[in-house]
XYZ file of N, CA, C and O in Angstrom:
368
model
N -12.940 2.024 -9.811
C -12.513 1.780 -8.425
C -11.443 2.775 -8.036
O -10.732 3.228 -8.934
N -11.250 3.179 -6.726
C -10.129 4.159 -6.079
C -9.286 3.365 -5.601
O -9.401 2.156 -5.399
N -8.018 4.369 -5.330
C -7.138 3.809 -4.476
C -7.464 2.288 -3.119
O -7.065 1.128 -3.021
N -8.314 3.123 -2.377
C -8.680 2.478 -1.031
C -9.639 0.993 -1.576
O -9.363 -0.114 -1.114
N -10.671 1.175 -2.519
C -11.206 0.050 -2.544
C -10.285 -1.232 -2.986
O -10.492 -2.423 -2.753
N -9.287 -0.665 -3.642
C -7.948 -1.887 -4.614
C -7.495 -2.612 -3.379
O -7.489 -3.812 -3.106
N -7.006 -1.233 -2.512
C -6.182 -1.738 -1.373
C -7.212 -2.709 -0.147
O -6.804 -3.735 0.398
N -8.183 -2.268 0.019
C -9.197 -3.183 0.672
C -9.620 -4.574 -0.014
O -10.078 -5.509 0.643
N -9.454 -4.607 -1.168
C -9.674 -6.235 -1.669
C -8.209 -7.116 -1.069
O -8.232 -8.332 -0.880
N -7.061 -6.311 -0.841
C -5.998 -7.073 -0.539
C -5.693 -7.312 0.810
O -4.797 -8.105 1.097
N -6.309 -6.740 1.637
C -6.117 -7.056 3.089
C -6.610 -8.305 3.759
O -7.829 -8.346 3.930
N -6.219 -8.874 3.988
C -6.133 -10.409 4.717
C -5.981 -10.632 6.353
O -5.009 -10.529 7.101
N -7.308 -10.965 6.570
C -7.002 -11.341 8.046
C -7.185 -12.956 8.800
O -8.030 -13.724 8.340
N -6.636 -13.214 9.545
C -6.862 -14.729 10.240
C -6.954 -15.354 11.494
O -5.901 -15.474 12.122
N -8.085 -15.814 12.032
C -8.404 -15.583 13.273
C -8.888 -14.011 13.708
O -8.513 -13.971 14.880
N -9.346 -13.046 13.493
C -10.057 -11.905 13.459
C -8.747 -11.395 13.894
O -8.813 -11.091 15.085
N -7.422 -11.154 13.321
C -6.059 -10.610 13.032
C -5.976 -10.215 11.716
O -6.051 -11.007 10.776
N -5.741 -8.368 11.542
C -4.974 -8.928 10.234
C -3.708 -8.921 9.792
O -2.947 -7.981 10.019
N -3.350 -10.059 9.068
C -2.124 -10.482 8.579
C -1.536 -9.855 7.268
O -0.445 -10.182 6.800
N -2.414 -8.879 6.704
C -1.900 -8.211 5.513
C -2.917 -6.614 5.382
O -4.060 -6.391 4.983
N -1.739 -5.684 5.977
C -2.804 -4.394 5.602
C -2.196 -3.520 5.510
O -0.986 -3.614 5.713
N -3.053 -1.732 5.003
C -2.482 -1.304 4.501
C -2.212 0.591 5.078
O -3.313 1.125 5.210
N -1.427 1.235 5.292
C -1.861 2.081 5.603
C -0.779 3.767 5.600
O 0.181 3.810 4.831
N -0.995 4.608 6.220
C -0.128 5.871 5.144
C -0.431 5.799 3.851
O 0.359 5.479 2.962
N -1.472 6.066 3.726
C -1.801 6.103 2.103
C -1.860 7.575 2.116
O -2.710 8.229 2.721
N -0.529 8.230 1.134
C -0.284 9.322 0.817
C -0.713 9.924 -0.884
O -0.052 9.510 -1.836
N -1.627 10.708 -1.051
C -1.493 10.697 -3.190
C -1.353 12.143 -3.190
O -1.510 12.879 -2.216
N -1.074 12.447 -4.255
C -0.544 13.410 -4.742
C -0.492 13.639 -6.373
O -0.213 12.676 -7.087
N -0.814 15.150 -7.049
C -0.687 14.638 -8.230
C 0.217 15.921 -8.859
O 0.103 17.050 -8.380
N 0.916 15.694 -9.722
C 1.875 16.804 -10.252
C 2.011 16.839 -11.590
O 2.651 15.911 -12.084
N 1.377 18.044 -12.634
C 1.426 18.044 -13.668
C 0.182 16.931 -14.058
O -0.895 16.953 -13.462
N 0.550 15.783 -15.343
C -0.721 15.214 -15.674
C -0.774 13.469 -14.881
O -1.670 12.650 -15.089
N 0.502 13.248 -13.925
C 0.707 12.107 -13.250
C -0.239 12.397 -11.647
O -0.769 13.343 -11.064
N -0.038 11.035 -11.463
C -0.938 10.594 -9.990
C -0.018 9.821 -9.172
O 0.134 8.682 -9.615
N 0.589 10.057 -8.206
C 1.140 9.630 -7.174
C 0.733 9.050 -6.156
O -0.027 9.746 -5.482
N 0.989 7.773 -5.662
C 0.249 7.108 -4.466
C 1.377 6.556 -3.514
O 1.971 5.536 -3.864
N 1.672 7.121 -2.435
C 2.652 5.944 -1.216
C 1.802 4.895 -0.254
O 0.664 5.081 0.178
N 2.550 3.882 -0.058
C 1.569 3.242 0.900
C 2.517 2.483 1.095
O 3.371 2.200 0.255
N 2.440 1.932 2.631
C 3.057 1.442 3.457
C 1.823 -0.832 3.455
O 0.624 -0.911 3.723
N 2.187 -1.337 3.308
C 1.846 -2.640 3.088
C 2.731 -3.708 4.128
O 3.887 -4.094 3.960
N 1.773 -4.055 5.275
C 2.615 -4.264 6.459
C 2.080 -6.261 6.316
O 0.981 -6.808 6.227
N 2.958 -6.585 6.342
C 2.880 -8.235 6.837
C 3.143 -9.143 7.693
O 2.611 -8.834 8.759
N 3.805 -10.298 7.777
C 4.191 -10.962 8.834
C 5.417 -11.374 8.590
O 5.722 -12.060 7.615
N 6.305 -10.922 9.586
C 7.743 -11.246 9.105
C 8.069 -12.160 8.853
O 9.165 -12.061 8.302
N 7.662 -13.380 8.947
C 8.182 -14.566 8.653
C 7.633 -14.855 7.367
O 7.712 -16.075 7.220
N 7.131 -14.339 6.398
C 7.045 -14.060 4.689
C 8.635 -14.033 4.402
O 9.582 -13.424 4.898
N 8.471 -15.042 3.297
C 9.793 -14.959 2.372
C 10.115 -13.379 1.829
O 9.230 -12.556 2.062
N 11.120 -12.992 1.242
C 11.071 -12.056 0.569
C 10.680 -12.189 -1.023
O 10.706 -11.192 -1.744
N 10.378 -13.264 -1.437
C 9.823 -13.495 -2.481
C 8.383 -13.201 -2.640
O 7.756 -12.666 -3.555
N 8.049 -13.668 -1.561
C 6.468 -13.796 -1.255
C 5.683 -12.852 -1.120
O 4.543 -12.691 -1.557
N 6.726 -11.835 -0.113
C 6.216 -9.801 -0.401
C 6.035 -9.415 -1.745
O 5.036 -8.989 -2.325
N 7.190 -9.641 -2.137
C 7.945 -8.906 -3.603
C 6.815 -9.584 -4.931
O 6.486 -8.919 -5.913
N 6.346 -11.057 -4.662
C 5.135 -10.859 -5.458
C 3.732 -10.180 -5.088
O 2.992 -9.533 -5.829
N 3.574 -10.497 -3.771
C 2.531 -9.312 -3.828
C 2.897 -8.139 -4.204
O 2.769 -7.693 -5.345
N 3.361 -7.591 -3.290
C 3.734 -6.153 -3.943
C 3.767 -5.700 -5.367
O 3.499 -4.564 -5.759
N 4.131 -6.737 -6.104
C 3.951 -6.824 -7.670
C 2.363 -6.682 -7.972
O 1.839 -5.645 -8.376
N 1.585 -8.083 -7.669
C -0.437 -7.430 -7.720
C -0.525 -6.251 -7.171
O -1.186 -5.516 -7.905
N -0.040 -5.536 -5.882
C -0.635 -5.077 -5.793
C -0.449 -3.277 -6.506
O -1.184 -2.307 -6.325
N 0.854 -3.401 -7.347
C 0.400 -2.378 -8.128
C 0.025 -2.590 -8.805
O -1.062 -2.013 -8.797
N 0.202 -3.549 -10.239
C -0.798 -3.529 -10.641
C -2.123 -3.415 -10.950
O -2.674 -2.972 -11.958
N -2.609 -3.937 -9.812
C -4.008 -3.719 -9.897
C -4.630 -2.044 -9.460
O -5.727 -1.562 -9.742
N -3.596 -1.480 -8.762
C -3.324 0.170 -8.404
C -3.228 0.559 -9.683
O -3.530 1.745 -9.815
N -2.944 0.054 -10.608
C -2.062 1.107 -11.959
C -3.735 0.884 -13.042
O -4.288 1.740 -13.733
N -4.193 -0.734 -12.781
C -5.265 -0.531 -13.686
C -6.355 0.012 -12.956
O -7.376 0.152 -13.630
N -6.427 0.369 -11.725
C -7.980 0.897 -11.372
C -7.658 2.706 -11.742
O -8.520 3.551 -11.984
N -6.310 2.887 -11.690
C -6.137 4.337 -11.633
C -5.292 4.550 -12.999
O -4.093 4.435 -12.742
N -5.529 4.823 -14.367
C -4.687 4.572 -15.013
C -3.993 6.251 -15.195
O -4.519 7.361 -15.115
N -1.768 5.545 -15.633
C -1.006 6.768 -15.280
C -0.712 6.806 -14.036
O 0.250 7.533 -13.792
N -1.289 6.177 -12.955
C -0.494 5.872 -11.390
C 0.581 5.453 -11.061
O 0.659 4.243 -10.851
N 1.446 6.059 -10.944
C 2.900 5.966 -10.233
C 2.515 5.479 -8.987
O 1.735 6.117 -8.279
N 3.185 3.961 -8.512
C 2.614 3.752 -6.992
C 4.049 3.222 -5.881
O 4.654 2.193 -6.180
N 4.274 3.663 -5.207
C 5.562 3.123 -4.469
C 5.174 2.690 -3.152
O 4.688 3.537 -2.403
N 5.373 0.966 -2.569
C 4.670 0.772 -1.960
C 5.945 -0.161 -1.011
O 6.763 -1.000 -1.389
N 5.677 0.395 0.273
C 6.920 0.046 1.414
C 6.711 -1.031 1.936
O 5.638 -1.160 2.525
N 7.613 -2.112 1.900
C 7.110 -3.484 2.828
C 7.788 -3.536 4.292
O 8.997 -3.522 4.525
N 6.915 -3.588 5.064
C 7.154 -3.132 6.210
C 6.372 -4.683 7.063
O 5.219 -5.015 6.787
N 7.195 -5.434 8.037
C 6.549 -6.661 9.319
C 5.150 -6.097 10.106
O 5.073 -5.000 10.661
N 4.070 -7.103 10.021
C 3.276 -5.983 10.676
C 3.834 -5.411 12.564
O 2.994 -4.730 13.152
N 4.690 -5.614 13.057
C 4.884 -5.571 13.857
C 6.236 -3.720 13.711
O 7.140 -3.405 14.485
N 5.830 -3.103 12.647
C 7.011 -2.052 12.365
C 5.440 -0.995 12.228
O 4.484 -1.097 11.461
N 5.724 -0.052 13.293
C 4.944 1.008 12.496
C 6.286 2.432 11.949
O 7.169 2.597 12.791
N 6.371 3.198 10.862
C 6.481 3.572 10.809
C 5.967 4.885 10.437
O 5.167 4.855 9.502
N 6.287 6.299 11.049
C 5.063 7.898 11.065
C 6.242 8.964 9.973
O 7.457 8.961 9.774
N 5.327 9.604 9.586
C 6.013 10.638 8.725
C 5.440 11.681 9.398
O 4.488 11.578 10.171
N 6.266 13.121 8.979
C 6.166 14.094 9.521
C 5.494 15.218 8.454
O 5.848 15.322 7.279
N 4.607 15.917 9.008
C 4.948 17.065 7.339
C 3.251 16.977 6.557
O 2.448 16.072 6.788
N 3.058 17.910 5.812
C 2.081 17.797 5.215
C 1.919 17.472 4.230
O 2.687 18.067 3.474
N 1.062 16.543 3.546
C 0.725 15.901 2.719
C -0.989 16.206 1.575
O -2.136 16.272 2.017
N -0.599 16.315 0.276
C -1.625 17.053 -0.443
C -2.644 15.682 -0.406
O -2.035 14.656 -0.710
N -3.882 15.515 -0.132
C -4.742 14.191 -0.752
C -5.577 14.252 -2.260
O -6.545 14.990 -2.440
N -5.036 13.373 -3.255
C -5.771 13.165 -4.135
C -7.310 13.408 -3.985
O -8.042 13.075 -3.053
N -7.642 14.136 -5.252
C -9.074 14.104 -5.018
C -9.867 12.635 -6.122
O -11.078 12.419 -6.085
């Protein structure tokens, strides 16, 4: 499995909303490591516990579909977009 399919098993929607998704998916690889950013947007009224364990599956399950994946993953309300500037290498 890739990056995108991991991250597509975790997206959650309700009432044809979704309430958990994912996006800026940045990779990169340097030397014999694999780099992945991603931005993981929810509903603010989530505990901070409640992110912080997802966010926990969801590298994991990033680290075993891609093994050696470094993954850093931003919790962000879905109501926050945040844009980066700049160019970015994509994993092949």
């Amino acid at each position: 499995r890739d990056i995108n399919e991991v991250l597509e098993g975790f997206v959650l929607t309700r009432n044809g909303h979704e309430i958990l998704r994912f996006d800026h998916l940045y990779t990169r690889r340097a030397g014999g490591r694999c780099y992945a950013d991603v931005h993981m947007h929810m509903p603010g009224t989530w505990s901070l516990q409640r992110a912080a364990a997802l966010r926990l599956s969801v590298e994991q399950a990033l680290m075993s579909a891609v093994p050696g994946l470094r993954a850093t993953i931003q919790l962000l309300p879905l109501t926050v977009e945040a844009h980066f500037e700049g160019p970015h290498e994509k994993m092949e």
